[in-house]
XYZ file of C-alpha atoms in Angstrom:
222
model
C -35.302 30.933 81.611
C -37.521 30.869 85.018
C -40.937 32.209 85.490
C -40.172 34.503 87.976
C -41.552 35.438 91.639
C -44.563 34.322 92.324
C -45.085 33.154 88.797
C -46.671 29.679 87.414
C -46.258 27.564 84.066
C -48.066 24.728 83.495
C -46.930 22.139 80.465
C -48.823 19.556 78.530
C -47.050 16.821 76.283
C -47.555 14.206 74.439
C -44.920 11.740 72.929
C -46.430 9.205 70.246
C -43.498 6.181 69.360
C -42.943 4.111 66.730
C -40.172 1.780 67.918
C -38.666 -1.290 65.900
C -36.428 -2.941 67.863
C -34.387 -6.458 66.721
C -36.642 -6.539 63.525
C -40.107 -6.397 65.738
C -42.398 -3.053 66.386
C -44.078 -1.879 69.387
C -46.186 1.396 69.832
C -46.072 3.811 73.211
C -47.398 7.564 74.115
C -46.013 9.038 76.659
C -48.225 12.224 78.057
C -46.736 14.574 80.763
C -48.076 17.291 83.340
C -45.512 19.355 84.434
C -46.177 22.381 86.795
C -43.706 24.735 87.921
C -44.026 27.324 90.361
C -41.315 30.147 90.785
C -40.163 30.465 94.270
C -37.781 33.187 93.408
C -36.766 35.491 89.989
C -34.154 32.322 89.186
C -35.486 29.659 90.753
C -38.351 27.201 89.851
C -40.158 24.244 91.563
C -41.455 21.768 89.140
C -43.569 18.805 89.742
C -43.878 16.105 86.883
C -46.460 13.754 86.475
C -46.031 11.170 83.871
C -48.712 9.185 82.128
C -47.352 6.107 79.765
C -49.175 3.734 77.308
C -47.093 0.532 76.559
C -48.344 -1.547 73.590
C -47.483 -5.237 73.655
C -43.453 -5.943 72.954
C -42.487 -9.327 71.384
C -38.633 -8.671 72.301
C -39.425 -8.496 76.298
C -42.065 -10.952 76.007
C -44.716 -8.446 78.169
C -48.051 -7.630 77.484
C -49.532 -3.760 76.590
C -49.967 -1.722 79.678
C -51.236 1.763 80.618
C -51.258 3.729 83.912
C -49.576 7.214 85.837
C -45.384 6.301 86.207
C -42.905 7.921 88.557
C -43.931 11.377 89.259
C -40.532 13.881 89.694
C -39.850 16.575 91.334
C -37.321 18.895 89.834
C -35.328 22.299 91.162
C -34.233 24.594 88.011
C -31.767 27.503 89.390
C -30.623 29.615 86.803
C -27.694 30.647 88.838
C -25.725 32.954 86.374
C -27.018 35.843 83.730
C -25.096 38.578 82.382
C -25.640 40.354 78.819
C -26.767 37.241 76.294
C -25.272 34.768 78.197
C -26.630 32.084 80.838
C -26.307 29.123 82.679
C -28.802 27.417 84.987
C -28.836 24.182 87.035
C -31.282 21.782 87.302
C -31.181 18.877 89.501
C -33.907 16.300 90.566
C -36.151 13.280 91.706
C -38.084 10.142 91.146
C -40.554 8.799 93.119
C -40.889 5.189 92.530
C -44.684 4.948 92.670
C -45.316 3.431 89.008
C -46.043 -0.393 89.119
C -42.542 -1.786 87.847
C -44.120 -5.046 87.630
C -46.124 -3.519 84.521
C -43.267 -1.241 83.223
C -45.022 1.555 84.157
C -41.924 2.733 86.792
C -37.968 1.710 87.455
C -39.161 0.259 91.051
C -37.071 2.653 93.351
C -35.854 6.375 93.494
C -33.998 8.028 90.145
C -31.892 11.123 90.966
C -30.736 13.523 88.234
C -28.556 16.637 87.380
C -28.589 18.785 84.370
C -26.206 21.691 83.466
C -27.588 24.119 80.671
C -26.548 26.986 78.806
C -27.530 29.576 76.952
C -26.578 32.352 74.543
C -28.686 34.224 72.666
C -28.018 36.071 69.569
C -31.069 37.419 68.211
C -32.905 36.027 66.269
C -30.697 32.599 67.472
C -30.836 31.657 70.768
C -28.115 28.460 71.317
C -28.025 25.730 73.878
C -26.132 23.506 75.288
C -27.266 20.803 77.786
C -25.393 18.390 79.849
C -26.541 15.465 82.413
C -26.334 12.441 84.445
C -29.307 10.141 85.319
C -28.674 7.873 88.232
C -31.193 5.039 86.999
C -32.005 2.846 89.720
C -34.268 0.048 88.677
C -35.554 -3.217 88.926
C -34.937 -4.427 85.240
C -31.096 -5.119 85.386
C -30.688 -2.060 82.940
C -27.557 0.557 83.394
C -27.750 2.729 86.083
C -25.564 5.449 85.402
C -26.976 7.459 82.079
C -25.215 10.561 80.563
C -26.876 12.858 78.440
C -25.242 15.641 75.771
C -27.520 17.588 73.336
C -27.528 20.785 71.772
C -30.281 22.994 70.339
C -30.666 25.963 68.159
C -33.641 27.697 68.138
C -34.739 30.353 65.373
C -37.296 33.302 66.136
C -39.316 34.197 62.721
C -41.668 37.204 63.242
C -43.275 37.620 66.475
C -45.402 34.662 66.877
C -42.854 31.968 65.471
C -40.105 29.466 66.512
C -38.249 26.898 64.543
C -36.547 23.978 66.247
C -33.356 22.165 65.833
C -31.867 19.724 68.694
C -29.804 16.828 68.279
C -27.805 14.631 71.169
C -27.124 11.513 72.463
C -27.769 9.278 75.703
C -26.476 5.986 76.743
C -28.564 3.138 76.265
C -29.821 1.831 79.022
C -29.337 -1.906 77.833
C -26.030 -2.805 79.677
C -25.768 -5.016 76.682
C -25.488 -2.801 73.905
C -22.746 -2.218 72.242
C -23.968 1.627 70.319
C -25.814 4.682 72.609
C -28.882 6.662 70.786
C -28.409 9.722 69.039
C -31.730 11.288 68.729
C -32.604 14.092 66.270
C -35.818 16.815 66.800
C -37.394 19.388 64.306
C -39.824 21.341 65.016
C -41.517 24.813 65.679
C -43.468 26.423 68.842
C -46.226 29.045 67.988
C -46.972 31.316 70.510
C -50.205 33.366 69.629
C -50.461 35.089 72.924
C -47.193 36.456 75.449
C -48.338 33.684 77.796
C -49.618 30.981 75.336
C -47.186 28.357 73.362
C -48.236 25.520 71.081
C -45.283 23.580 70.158
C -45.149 20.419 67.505
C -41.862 18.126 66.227
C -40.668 14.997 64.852
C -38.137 12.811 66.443
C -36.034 10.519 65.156
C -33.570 7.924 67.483
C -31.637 5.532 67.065
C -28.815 2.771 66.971
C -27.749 -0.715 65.007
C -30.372 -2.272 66.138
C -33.089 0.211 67.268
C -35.118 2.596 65.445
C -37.589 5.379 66.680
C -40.259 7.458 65.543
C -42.064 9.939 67.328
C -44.631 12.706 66.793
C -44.045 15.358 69.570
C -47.186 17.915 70.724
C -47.119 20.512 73.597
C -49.551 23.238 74.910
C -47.963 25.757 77.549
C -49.826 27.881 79.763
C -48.376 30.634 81.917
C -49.501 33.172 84.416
């Protein structure tokens, strides 16, 4: 969906990770601003600003680190709508501004495109979400990253939705042999039309990488 005419959203998140990585474990939290503005009834502006907190990693041999990253700047068109069905586009932009030198930021301009859609079957909704990430950086990691997921969400009463979304990415190590598949349960509780508080547990991982993550969100809209 889109906010509409004249409408604004704005979304907080936080990402707390447990990664263990070649047998050794290393902590992060990831909190994001994102505020969208609707220019028109199906399309939104959103602006993205990313605040990460690395904890010391014995594999890349850097010390902890903290600070804003690469703010984006995303389009979201929702381009087709007709009965239960939907589709929207979503492409977008990453300004390097993050010091790469700390991790905090890939060092140079990220473009992406996402393709998602949408049927809803009350009280399922369904989607499906495709995407490339053309991940320029400074590290000697791959650039081009694909992205496949797919979600279910389940409405329970007025107030209440459960969560289910599983997918995969490629792995950014050009080394790797195995992409993560990444698993997410969870529920968003909306106690006012305009108000959701969302919470979930994600799980990701490969042969040699393991994740953990306890997911929290407050949306505001208006």
């Amino acid at each position: 969906g889109t906010q509409g005419h004249g409408n604004f959203q704005l979304e907080l998140t936080s990402e707390h990770t447990s990664l263990r990585e070649s047998g050794v474990n290393q902590r992060l939290a990831l909190t994001t601003t994102a505020f969208s503005y609707g220019a028109t009834d199906s399309i939104d502006v959103i602006l993205t600003l990313p605040h990460l907190r690395l904890g010391d990693s014995v594999v890349n041999a850097t010390p902890g680190a903290q600070g804003l990253t690469d703010p984006g700047l995303d389009v979201k068109w929702r381009f087709y709508e007709k009965e239960k069905l939907s589709f929207a586009l979503k492409p977008g932009i990453t300004f390097p501004t993050g010091d790469d030198t700390r991790n905090l930021g890939t060092g140079k301009y990220t473009w992406s495109a996402y393709l998602t859609a949408s049927l809803e079957t009350a009280p399922w909704t369904w989607h499906l979400h495709l995407g490339h990430v053309h991940h320029n950086n400074t590290f000697s990691e791959r650039v081009d990253i694909w992205h496949a997921s797919a979600a279910v969400v389940r409405q329970v009463g007025e107030t209440l939705k459960l969560i289910f979304d599983t997918g995969i990415d490629t792995n950014t190590n050009s080394d790797a042999k195995a992409d993560p598949a990444f698993l997410v349960t969870g529920f968003i509780y909306s106690p006012r039309q305009n108000v959701d508080i969302d919470v979930g547990y994600k799980t990701e991982s490969t042969d040699s990488l393991r994740t953990r993550s306890l997911l929290g969100g407050l949306t505001l809209r208006w």
